[in-house]
Short mmCIF file of C-alpha atoms in Angstrom, two decimals:
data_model
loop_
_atom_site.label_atom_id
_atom_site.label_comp_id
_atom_site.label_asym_id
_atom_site.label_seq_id
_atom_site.Cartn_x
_atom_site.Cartn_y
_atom_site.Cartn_z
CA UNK A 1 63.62 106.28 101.60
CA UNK A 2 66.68 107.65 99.93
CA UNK A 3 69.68 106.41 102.43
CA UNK A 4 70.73 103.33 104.51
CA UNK A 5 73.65 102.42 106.36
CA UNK A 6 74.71 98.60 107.03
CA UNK A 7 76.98 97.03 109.60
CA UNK A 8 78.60 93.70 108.67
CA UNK A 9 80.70 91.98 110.79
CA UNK A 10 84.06 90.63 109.80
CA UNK A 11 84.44 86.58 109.49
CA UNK A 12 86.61 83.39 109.81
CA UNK A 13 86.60 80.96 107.26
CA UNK A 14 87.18 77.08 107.53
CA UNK A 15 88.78 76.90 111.37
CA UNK A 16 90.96 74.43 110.18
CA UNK A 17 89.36 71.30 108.48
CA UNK A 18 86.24 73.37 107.03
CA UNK A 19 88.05 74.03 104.30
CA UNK A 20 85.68 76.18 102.10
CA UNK A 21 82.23 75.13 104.45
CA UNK A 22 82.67 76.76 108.12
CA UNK A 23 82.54 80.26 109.12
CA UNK A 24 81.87 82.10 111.78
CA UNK A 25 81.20 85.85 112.58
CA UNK A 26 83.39 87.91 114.95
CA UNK A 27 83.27 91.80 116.33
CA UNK A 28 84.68 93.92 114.37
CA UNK A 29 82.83 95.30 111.89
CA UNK A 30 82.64 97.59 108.08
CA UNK A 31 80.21 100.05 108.09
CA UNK A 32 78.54 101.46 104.53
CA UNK A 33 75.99 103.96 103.96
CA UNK A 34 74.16 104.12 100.48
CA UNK A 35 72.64 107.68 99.25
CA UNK A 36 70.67 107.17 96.33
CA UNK A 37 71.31 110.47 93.96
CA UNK A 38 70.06 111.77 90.31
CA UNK A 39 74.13 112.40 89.79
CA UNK A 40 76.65 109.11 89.02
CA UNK A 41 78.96 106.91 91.19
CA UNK A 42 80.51 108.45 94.20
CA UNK A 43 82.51 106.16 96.50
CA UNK A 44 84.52 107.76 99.80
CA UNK A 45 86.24 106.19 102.75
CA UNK A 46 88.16 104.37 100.93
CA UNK A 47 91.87 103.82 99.31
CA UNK A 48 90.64 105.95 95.91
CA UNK A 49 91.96 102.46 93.71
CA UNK A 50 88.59 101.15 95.42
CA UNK A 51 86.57 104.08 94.11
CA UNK A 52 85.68 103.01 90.68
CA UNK A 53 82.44 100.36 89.10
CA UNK A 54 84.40 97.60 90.57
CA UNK A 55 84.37 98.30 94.48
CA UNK A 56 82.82 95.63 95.46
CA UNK A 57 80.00 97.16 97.65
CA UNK A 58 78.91 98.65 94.40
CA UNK A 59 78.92 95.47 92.17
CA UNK A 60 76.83 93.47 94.44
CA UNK A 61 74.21 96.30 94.82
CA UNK A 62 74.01 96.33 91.28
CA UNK A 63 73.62 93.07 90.88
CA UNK A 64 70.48 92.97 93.21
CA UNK A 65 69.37 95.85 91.61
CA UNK A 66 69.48 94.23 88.17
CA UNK A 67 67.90 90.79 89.66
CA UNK A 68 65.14 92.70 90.70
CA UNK A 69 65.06 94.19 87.09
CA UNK A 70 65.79 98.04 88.71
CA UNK A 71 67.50 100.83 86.98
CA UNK A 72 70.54 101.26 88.84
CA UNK A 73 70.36 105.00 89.60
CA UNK A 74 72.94 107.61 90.83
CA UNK A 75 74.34 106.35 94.13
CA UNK A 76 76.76 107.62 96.74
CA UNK A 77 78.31 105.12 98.76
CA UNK A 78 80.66 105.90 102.48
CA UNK A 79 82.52 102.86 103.96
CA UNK A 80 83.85 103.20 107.24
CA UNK A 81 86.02 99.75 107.35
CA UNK A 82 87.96 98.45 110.13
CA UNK A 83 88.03 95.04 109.18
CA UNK A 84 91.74 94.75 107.62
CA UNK A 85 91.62 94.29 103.42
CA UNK A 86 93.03 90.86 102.10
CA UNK A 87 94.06 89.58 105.57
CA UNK A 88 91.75 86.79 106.22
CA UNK A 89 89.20 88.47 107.92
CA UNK A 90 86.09 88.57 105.03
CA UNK A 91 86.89 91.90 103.91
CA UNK A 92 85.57 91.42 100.48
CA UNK A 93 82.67 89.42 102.03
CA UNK A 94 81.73 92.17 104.22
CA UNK A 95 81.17 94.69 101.44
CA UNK A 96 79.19 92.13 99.10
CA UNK A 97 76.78 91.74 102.00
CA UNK A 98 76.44 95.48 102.78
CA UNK A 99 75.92 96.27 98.54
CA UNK A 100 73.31 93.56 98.61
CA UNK A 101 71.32 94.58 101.82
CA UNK A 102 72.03 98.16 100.97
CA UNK A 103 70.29 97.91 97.48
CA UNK A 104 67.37 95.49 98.71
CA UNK A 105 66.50 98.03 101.22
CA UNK A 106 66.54 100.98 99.27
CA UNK A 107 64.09 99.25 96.90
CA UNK A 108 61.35 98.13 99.42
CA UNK A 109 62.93 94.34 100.97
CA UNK A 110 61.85 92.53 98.18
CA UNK A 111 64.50 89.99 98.64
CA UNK A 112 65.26 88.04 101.35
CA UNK A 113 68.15 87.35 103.11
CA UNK A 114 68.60 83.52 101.50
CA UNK A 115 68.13 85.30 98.19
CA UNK A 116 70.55 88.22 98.65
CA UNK A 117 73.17 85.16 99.65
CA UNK A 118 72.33 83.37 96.53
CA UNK A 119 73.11 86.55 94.36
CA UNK A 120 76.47 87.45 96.62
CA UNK A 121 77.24 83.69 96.20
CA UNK A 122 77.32 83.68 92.22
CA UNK A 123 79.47 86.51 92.96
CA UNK A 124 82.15 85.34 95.49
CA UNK A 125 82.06 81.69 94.32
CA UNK A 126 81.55 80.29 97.85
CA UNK A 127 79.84 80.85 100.79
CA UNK A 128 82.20 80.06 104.18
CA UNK A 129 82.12 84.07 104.59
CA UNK A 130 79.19 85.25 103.62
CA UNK A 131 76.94 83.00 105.19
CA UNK A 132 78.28 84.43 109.10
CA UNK A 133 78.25 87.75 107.45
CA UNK A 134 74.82 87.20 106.74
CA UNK A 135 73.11 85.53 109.79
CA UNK A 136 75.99 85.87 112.40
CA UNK A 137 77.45 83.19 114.21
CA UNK A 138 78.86 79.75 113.50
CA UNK A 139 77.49 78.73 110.14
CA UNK A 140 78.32 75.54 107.72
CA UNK A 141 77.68 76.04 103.90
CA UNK A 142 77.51 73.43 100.82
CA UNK A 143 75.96 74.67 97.32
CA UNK A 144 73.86 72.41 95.59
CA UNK A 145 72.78 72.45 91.98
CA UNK A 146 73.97 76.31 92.28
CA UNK A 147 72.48 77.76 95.23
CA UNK A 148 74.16 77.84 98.74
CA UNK A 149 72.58 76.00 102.05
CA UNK A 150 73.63 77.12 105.15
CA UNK A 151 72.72 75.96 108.56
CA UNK A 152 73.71 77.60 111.90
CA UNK A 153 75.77 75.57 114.59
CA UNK A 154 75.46 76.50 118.55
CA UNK A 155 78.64 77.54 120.10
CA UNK A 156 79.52 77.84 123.49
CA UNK A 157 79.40 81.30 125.09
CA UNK A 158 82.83 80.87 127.02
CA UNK A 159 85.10 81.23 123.49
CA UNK A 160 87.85 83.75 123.34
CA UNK A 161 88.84 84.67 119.78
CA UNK A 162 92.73 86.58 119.17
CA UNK A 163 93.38 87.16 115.83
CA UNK A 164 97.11 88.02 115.36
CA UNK A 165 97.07 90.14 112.43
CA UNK A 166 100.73 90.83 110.34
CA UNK A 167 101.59 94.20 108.47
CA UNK A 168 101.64 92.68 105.61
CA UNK A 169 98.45 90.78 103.23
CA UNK A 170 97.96 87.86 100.96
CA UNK A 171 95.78 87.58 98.57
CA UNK A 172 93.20 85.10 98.15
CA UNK A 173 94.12 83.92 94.77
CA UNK A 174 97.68 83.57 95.32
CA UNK A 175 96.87 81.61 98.66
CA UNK A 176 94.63 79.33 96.26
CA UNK A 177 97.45 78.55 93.68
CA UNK A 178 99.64 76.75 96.03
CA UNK A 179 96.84 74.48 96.74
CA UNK A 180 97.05 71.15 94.79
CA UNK A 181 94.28 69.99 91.91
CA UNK A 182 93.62 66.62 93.89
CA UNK A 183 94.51 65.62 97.57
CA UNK A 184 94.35 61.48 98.92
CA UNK A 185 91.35 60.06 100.13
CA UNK A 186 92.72 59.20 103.24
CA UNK A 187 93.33 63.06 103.61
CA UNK A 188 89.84 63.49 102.62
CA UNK A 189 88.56 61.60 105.40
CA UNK A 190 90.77 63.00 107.63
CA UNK A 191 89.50 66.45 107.25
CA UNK A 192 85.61 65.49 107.30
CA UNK A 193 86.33 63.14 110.44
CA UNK A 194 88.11 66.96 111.89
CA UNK A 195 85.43 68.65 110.93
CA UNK A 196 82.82 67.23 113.02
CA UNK A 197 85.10 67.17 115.65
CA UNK A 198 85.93 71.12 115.43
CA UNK A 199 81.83 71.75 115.32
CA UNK A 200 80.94 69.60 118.24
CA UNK A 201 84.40 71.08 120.26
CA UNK A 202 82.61 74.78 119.46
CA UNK A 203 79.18 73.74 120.98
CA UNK A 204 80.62 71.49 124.14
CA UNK A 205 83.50 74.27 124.86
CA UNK A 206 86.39 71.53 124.86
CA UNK A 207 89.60 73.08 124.31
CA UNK A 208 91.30 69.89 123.98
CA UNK A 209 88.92 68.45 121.73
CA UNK A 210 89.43 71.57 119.69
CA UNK A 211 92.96 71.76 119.04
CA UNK A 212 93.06 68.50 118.10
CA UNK A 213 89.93 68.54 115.75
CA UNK A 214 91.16 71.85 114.27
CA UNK A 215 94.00 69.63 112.23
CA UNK A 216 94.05 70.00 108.85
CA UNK A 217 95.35 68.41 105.23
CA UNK A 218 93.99 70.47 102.66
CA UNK A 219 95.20 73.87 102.56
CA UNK A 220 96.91 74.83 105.65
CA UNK A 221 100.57 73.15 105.04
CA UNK A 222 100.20 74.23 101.63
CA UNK A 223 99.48 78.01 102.41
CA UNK A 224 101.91 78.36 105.20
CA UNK A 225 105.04 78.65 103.32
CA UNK A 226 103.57 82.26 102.14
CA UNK A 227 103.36 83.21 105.95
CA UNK A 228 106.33 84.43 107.34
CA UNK A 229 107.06 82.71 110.83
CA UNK A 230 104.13 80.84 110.99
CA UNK A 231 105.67 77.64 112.12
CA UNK A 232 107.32 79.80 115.19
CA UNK A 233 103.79 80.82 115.93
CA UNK A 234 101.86 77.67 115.93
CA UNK A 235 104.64 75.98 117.79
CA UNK A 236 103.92 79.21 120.72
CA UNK A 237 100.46 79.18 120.69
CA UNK A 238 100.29 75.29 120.89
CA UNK A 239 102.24 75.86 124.31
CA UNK A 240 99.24 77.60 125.79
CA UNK A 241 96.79 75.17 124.60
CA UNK A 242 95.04 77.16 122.92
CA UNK A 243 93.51 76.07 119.24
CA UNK A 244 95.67 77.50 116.13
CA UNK A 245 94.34 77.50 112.76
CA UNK A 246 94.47 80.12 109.53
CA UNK A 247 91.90 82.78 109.33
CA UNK A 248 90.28 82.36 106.15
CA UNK A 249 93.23 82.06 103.43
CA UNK A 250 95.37 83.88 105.56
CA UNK A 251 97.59 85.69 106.85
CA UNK A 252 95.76 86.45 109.64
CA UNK A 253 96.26 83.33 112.32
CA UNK A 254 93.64 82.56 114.79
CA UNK A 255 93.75 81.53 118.34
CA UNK A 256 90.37 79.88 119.72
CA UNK A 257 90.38 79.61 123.45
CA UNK A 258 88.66 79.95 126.80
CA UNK A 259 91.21 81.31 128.55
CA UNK A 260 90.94 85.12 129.38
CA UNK A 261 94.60 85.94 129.42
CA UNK A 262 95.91 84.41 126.46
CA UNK A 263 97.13 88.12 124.66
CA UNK A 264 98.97 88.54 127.99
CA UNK A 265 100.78 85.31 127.55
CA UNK A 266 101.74 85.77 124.35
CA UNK A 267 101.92 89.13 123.78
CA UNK A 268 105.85 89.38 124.73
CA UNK A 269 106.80 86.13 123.65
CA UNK A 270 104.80 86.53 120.16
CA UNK A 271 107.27 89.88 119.10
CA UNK A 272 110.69 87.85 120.27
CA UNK A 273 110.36 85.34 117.71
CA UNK A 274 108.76 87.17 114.72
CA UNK A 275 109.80 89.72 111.84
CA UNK A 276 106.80 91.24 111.18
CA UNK A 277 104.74 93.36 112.90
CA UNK A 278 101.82 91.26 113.60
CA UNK A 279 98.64 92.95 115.90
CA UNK A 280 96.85 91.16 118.37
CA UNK A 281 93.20 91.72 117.98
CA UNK A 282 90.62 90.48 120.96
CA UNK A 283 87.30 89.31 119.34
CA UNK A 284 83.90 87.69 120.22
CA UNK A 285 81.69 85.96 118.61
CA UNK A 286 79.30 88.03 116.40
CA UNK A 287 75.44 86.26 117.04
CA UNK A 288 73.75 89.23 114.62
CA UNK A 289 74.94 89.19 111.28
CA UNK A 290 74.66 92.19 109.38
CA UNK A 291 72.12 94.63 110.53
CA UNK A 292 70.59 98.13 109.52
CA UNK A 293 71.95 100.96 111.49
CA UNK A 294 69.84 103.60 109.89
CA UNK A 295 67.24 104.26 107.45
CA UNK A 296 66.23 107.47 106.07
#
């Protein structure tokens, strides 16, 4: 066994109050193929900025490499990526999860996949994306005493995802430094109170329940002064009743709904009243998680 290529779906972290905890998996998807090799690093497919020690695919397979005490040998690595970089979408996830699974498959499945998300984890610092990436779905993360727990939530099979997508990106540690050092407790209970809300909203498919559980005081006022016309969006998509939260850190936004013609209704309305060029992007929920497509 020499070569293996992984799908990983793309994610959505915190839908609104889950600040850091919720994430869910959605179809559209990074493919990467690892070629084991006697020669060095060879990375294609991507931006060539990407194509040194630190792409991120690469990092994480060395790091389950080295957990499993492995020489890390030659490697050639292809990514086929369609989930946008540094919009919101787990981009960065995405690639941790494929370097990890790629790695732990080339050397026999030693690992499983709770401890291939403990090694990503120490990695990312969190696990709202890379739990979905992982096992697909809805998902809920903590860590405790270092190691992440993640438990999967039911959702409804009727939900409509739109991501509108700008032509521009924001980085995740930018979007992080706006956010304050300490919030109020009442804003604190606010967002746990949400939370539970947005989760039992997902499994009972109540819109209305949805958009109003999907509030949020921790980071989304904070983060959507970076976001150019946000404030004209939310106002438009709150007309269709639809729920509106950030994807992630942004600057993707995200529309939950279950109506089918949502794009339609916003589609003309959405370019009137913006500057940028933002693209409206249909998705489902993602059940799977990350799978093998091939091994050789």
């Amino acid at each position: 066994m020499k070569r293996v290529t992984v799908r990983v779906p793309a994610t959505t972290a915190n839908l609104g109050p889950g600040f850091d905890a919720f994430g869910c998996a959605l179809s559209l998807y990074t493919d990467v193929t690892f070629e084991e090799t006697d020669e060095g690093l060879e990375i294609t497919g991507c931006d060539e900025a990407f194509t040194g020690p630190d792409n991120m695919a690469y990092t994480s397979y060395c790091a389950v490499l080295a957990s499993l005490s492995e020489e890390v040998r030659g490697v050639k690595i292809h990514i086929d990526a369609h989930i946008p970089i540094c919009r919101g979408l787990g981009s960065s996830a995405a690639l941790l999860v494929a370097g990890a699974i790629g790695a732990n498959v080339l050397r026999g499945n030693k690992l499983s996949t709770q401890g291939l998300l403990n090694i990503t984890n120490a990695m990312e610092g969190h696990p709202d994306n890379l739990a979905p990436a992982f096992f697909g779905g809805l998902t809920a993360s903590m860590v405790d005493n270092g190691l992440p727990v993640t438990v999967n939530f039911p959702l409804h099979p009727d939900w409509e995802f739109l991501a509108l997508v700008p032509d521009f990106n924001l980085s995740t540690p930018l979007a992080r430094s706006v956010l304050p050092t300490q919030i109020p407790r009442a804003d604190a209970v606010y967002n746990v109170s949400h939370g539970a809300m947005v989760l039992k909203a997902l499994e009972l498919g109540d819109e209305k329940l949805l958009r109003n559980g999907m509030q949020d005081r921790i980071h989304q006022n904070y983060r959507k002064s970076l976001i150019r016309d946000y404030e004209k969006i939310e106002a438009l998509v709150r007309t269709t009743g639809a729920a509106f939260c950030l994807s992630g850190a942004g600057p993707t936004l995200l529309c939950i709904t279950r109506q089918r013609d949502l794009q339609k209704k916003l589609s003309k309305k959405l370019h009137d009243i913006t500057e940028a060029n933002w693209e409206m992007m249909p998705l489902h929920i993602d059940f799977n998680g990350a799978q093998i497509l091939k091994v050789e």
